[in-house]
CSV table of C-alpha atoms and ligand atoms in Angstrom, one decimal:
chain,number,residue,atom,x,y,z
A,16,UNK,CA,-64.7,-69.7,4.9
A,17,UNK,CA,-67.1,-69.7,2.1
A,18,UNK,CA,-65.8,-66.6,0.6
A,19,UNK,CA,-63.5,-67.0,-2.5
A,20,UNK,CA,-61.2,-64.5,-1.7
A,21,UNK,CA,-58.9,-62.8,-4.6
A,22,UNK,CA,-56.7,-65.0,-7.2
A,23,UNK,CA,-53.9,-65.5,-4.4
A,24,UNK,CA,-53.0,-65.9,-1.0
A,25,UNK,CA,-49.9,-64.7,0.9
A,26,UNK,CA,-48.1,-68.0,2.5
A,27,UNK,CA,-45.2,-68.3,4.6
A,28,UNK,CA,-43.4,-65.6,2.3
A,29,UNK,CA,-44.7,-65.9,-0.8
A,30,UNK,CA,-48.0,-65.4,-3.4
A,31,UNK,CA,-49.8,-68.4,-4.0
A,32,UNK,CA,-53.2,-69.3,-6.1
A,33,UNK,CA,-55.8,-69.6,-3.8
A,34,UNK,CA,-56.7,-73.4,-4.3
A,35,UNK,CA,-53.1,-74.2,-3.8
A,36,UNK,CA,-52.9,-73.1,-0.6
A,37,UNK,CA,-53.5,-76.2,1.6
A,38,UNK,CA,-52.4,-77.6,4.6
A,39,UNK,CA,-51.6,-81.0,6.1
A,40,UNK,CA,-54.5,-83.1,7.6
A,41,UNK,CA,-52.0,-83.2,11.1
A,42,UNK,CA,-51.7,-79.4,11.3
A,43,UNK,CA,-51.9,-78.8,15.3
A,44,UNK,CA,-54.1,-76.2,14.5
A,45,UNK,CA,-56.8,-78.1,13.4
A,46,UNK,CA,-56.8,-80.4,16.1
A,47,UNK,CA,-56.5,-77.8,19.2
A,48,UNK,CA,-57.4,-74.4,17.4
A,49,UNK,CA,-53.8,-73.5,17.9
A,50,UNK,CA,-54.4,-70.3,15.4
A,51,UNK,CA,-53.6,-66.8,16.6
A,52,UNK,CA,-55.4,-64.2,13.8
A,53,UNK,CA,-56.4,-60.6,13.2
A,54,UNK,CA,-59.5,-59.2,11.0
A,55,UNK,CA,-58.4,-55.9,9.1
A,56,UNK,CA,-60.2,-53.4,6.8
A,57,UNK,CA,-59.2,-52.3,3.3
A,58,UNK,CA,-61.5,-49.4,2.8
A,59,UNK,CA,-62.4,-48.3,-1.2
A,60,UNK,CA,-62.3,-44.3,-1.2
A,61,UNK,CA,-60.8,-41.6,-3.5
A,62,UNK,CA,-59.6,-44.1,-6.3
A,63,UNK,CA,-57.8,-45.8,-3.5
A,64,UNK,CA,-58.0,-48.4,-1.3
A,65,UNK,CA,-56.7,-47.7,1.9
A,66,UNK,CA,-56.1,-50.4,5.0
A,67,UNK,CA,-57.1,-49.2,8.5
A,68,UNK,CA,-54.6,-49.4,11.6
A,69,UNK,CA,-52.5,-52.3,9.3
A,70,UNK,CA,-49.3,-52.5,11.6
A,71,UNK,CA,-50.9,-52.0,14.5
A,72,UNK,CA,-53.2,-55.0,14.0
A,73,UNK,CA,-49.9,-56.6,12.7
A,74,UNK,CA,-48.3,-55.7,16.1
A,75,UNK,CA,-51.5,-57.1,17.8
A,76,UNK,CA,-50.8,-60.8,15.8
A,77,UNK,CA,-47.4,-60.5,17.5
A,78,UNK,CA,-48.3,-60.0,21.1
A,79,UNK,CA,-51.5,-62.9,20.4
A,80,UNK,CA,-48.5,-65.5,19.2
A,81,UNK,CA,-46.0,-64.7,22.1
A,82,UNK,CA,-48.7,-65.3,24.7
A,83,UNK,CA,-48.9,-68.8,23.5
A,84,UNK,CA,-45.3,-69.1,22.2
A,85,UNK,CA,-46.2,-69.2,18.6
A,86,UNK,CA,-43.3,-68.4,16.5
A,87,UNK,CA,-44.4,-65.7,14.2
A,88,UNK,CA,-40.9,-65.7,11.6
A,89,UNK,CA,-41.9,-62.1,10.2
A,90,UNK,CA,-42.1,-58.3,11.8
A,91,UNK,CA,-45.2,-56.8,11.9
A,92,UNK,CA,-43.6,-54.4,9.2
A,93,UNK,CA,-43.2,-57.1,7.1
A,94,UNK,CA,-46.3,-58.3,7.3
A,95,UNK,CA,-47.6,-54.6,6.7
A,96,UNK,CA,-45.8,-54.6,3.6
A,97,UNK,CA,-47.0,-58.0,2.7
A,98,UNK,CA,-50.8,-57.4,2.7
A,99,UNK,CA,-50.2,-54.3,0.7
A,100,UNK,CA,-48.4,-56.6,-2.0
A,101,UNK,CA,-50.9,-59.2,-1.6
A,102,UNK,CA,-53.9,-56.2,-2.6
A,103,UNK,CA,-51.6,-55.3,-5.2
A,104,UNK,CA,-51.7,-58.7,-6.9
A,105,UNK,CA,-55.1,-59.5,-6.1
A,106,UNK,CA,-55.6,-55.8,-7.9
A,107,UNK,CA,-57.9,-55.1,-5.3
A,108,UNK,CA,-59.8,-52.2,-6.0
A,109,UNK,CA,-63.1,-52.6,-3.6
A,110,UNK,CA,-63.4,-52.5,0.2
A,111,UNK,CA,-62.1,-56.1,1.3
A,112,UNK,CA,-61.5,-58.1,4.9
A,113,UNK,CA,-57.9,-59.0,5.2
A,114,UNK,CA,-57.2,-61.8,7.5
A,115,UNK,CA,-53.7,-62.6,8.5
A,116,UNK,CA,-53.4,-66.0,10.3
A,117,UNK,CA,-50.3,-67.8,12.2
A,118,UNK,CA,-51.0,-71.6,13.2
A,119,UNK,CA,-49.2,-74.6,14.3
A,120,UNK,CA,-48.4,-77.0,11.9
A,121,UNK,CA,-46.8,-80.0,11.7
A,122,UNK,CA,-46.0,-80.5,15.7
A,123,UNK,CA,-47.6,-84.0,16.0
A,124,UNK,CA,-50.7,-84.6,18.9
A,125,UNK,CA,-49.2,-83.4,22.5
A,126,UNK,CA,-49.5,-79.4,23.9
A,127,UNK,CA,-46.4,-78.5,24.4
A,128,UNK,CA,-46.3,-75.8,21.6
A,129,UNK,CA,-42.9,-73.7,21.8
A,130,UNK,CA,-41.2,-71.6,20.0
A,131,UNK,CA,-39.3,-74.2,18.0
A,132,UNK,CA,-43.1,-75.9,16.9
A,133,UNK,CA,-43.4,-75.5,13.7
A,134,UNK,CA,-45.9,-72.5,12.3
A,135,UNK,CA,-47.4,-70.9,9.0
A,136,UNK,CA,-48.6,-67.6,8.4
A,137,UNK,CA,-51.3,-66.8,5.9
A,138,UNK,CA,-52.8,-63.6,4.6
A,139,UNK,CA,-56.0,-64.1,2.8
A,140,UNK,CA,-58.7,-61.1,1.5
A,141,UNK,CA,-61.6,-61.1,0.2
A,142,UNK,CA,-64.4,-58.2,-0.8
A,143,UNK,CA,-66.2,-57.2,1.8
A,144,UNK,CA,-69.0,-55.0,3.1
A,145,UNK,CA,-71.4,-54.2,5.8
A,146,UNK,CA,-71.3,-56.4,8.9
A,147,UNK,CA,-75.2,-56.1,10.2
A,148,UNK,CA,-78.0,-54.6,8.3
A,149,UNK,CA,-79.4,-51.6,9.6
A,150,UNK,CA,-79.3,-48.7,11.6
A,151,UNK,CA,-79.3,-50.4,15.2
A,152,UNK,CA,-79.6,-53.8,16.0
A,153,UNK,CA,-81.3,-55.8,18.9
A,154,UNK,CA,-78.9,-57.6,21.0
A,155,UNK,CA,-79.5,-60.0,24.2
A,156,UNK,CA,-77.3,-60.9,27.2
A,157,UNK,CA,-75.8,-64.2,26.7
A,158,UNK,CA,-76.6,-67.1,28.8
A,159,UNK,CA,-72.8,-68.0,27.8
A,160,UNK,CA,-70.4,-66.3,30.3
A,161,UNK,CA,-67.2,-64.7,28.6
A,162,UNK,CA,-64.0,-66.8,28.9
A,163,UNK,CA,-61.5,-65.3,31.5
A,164,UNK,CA,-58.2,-64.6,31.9
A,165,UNK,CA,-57.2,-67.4,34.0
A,166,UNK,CA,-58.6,-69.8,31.3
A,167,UNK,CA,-57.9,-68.8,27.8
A,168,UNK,CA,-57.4,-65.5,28.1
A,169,UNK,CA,-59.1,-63.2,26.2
A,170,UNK,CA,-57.0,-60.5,25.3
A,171,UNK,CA,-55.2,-63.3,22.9
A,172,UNK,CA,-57.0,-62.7,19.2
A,173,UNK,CA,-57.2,-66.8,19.1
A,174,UNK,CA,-58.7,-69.1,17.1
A,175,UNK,CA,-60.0,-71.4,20.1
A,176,UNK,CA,-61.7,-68.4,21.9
A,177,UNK,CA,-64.3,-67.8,19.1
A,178,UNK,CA,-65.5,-71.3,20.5
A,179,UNK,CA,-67.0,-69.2,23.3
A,180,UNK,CA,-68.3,-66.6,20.8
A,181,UNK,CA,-70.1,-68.9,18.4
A,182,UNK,CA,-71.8,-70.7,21.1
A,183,UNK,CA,-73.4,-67.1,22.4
A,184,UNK,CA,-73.6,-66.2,18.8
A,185,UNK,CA,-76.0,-69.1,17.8
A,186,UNK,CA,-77.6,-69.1,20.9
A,187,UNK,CA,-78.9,-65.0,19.9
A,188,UNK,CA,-79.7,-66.1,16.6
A,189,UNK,CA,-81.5,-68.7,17.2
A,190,UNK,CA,-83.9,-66.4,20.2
A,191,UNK,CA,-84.2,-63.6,16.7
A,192,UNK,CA,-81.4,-61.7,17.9
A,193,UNK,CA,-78.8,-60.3,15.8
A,194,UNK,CA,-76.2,-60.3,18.3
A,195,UNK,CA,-75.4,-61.0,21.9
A,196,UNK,CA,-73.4,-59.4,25.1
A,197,UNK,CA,-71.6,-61.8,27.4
A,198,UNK,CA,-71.1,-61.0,31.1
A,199,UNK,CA,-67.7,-62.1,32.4
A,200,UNK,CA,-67.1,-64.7,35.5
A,201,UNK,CA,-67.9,-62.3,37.6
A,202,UNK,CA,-71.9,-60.9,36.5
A,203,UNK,CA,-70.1,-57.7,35.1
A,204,UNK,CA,-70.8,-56.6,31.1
A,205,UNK,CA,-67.7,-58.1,29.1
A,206,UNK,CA,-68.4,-57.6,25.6
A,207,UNK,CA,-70.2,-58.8,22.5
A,208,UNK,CA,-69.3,-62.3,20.6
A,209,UNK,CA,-67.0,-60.3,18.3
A,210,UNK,CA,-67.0,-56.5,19.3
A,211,UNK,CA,-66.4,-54.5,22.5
A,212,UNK,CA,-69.2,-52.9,24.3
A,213,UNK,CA,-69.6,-48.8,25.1
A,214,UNK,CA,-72.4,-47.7,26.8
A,215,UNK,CA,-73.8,-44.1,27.2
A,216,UNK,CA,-75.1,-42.6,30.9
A,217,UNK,CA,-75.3,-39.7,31.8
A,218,UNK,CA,-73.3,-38.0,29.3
A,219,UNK,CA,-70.5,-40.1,29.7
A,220,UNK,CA,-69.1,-43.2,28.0
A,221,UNK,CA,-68.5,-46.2,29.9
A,222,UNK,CA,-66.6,-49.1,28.3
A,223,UNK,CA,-65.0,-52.6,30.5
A,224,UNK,CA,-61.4,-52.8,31.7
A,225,UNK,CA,-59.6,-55.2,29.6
A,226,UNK,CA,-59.9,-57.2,33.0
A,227,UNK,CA,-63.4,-57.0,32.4
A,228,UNK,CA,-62.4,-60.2,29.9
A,229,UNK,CA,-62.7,-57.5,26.5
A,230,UNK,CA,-60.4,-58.0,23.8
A,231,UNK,CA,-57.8,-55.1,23.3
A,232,UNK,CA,-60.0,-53.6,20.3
A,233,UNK,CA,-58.0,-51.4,17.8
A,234,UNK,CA,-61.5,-49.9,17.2
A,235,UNK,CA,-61.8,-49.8,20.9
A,236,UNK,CA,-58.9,-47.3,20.5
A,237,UNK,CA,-59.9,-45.8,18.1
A,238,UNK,CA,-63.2,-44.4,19.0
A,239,UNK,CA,-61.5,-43.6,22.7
A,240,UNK,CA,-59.4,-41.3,20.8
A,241,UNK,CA,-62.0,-40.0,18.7
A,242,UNK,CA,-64.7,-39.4,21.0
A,243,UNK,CA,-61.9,-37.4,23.5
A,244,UNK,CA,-61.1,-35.7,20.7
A,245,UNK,CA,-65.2,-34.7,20.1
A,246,UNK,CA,-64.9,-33.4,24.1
A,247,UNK,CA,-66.1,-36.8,25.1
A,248,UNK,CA,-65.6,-38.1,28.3
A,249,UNK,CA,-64.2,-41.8,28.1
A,250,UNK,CA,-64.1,-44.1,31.1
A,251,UNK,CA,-62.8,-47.5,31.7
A,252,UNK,CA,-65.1,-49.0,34.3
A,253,UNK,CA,-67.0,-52.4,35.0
A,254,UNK,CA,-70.9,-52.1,34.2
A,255,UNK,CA,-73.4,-54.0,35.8
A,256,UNK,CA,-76.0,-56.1,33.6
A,257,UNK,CA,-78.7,-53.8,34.6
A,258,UNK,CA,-77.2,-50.6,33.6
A,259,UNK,CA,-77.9,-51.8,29.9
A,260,UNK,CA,-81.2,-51.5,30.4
A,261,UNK,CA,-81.0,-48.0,32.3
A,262,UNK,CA,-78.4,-46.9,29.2
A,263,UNK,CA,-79.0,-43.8,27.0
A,264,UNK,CA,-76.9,-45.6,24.3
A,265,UNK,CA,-75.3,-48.9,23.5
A,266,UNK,CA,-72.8,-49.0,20.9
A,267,UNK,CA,-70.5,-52.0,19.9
A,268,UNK,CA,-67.1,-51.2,17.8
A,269,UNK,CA,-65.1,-53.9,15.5
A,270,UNK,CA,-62.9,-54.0,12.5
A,271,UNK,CA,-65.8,-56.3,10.7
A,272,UNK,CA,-68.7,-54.5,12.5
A,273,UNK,CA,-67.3,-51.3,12.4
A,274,UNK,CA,-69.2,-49.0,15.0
A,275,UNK,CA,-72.9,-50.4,15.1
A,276,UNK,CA,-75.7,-49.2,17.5
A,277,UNK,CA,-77.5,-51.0,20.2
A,278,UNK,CA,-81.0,-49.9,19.7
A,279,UNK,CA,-82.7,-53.2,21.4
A,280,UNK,CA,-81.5,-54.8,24.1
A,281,UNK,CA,-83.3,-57.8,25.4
A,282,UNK,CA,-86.5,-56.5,24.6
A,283,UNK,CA,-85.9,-53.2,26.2
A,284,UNK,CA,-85.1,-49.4,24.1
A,285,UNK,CA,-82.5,-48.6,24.0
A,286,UNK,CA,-82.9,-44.7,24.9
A,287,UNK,CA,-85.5,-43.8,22.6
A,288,UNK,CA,-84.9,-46.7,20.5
A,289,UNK,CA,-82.9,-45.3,17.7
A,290,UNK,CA,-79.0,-44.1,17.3
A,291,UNK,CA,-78.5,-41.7,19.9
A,292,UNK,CA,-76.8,-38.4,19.0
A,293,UNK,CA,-73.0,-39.8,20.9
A,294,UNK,CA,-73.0,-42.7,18.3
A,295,UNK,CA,-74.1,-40.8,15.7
A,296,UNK,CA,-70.9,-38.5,16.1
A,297,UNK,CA,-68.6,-40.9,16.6
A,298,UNK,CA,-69.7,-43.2,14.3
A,299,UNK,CA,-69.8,-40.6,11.6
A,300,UNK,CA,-66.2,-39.1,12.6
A,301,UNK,CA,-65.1,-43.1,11.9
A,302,UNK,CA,-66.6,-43.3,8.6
A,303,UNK,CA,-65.0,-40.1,7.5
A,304,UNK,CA,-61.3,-41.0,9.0
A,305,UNK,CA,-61.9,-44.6,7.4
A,306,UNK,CA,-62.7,-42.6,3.7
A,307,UNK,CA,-59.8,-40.8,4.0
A,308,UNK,CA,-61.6,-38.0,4.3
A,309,UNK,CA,-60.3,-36.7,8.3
A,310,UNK,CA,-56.8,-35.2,7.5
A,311,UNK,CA,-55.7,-35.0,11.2
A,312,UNK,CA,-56.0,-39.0,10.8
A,313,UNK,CA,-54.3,-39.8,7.5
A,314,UNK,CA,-51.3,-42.0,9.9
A,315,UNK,CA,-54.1,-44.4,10.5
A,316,UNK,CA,-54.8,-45.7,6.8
A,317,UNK,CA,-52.1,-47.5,4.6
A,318,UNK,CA,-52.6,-46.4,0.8
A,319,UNK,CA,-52.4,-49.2,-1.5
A,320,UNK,CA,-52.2,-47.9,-4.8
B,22,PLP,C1,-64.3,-60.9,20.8
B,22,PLP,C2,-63.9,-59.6,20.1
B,22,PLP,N1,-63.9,-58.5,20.8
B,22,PLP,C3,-63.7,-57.3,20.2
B,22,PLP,C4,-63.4,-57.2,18.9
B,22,PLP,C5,-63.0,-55.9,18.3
B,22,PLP,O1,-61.7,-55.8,17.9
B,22,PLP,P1,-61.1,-54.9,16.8
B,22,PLP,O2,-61.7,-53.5,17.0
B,22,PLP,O3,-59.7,-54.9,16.9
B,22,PLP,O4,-61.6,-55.5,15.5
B,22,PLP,C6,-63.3,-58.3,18.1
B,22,PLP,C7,-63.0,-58.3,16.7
B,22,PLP,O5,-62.0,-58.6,16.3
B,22,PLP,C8,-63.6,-59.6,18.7
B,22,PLP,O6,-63.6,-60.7,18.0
């Protein structure tokens, strides 16, 4: 990771500098991408800084590591409580990425990881802001097909599933795109290479089942919730390829990318081309409960200071 996150990094338990947080050349991990990890906000707002959906993202690390029998040695409360200490020290005062990570050490080169393999868990952050430029963005349907469940499934946050998104990822940037949608096995729309996939028809939104081989997005949550809560209907349903192209809007949701429009996709408008007036709502609703600024969704954010 070429950012230099702040002065420390949270390690198995305890603050360490940055540059002395290393790891052994035989760490599993590195060999077999035996890493389960989450990606959390820390949002700058009203002389605070306040972290978005922390424990539950915690409690998301814990169901990823038991799915491959990862020990993870602390609670997600603990873990809560140590990425707000780990702000503290870092005396992070701007909106930052927090990245928790659990990995297989020292377990020499065969697969059988269980829970008595050895494991490490690391909290790093580091300032961060907007994910992609603009006010919509032009995406393209992979050529990659997601992974699916009865492979490496993807409703583990693991390390050795963003194989899958960085080869659809490259593949969009290097065709101009700034992002791409993968279909699952099965033809149907999955989601992007790092956010899930809601599309607009009809005056209704439409998003895949977690069958569908989507990730179990916390912002996928959260926008369910908000948009019911804007009188929005909200269904769970597979979506043909082609109904992207027929789509009044496209929007993608993520921790990093936030809730982004799909204004392009592969070459066709998306409605009229720009944010339609769903996203717009939503998207604004998310900004204001991320700023602290929606009271009725104050249990979502984590104060730091
Ligand atoms: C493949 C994939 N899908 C969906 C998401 C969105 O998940 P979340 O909203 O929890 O960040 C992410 C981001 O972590 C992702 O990498």
């Amino acid at each position: 990771m070429k950012e230099k996150g702040g002065e420390f990094v949270w390690f198995d338990g305890k603050l360490v500098k940055w540059e002395d947080a290393r790891v052994p050349i035989y760490t599993h991990a590195l060999h077999y991408g035996t890493t389960v990890f989450e990606g959390i906000r820390a949002y700058a707002a009203k002389n605070n800084v306040y972290i978005f959906r922390l424990e539950d993202h915690m409690k998301r690390l814990h169901r990823s590591a038991r799915v491959y029998s990862i020990s993870l040695k602390y609670s997600a409360r603990e873990l809560a409580n140590a990425t707000v200490e780990l702000l503290q020290e870092n005396k992070v005062k701007e909106s930052s990425y927090i990245r928790p990570l659990t990995f297989v050490g020292l377990h020499g080169i065969d697969l059988n990881v269980t829970k008595d393999s050895p494991t490490h868990t690391v909290i790093i952050t580091f300032p961060f802001a907007k994910y992609f430029k603009g006010e919509g963005i032009r995406a393209c349907v992979s050529s990659w097909r997601r992974i699916h469940d009865s492979m490496t499934p993807p409703l583990v946050k693991a390390a050795g599933n963003y194989l899958n998104s960085i080869l659809a990822t490259q593949e969009s940037k290097r065709n101009g795109y700034d992002e791409s949608i993968l279909l699952d096995s099965y033809g149907n729309v999955s989601e992007a290479s790092g956010e899930n996939i809601f599309v607009v028809r009809h005056h209704n939104i439409y998003t895949p089942y977690f069958a569908d081989s989507a990730l179990e997005g916390i912002t996928r949550e959260t926008v369910m919730t908000i948009a019911e809560d804007l009188g929005y209907k909200v269904i769970e349903r597979q979506i043909a390829r082609t109904e992207l192209y027929m789509a009044d809007e496209i929007f993608l949701t993520g921790t990093a990318a936030e809730i982004v429009p799909v204004t392009n996709i592969d070459c066709y408008l998306v409605g009229s081309g720009k944010e339609g007036p769903m996203t717009r709502s939503i998207r604004e609703m998310y900004a204001k409960i991320v700023s602290a600024e929606a009271k009725e969704y104050m249990e979502w954010l984590t104060p730091v200071w």
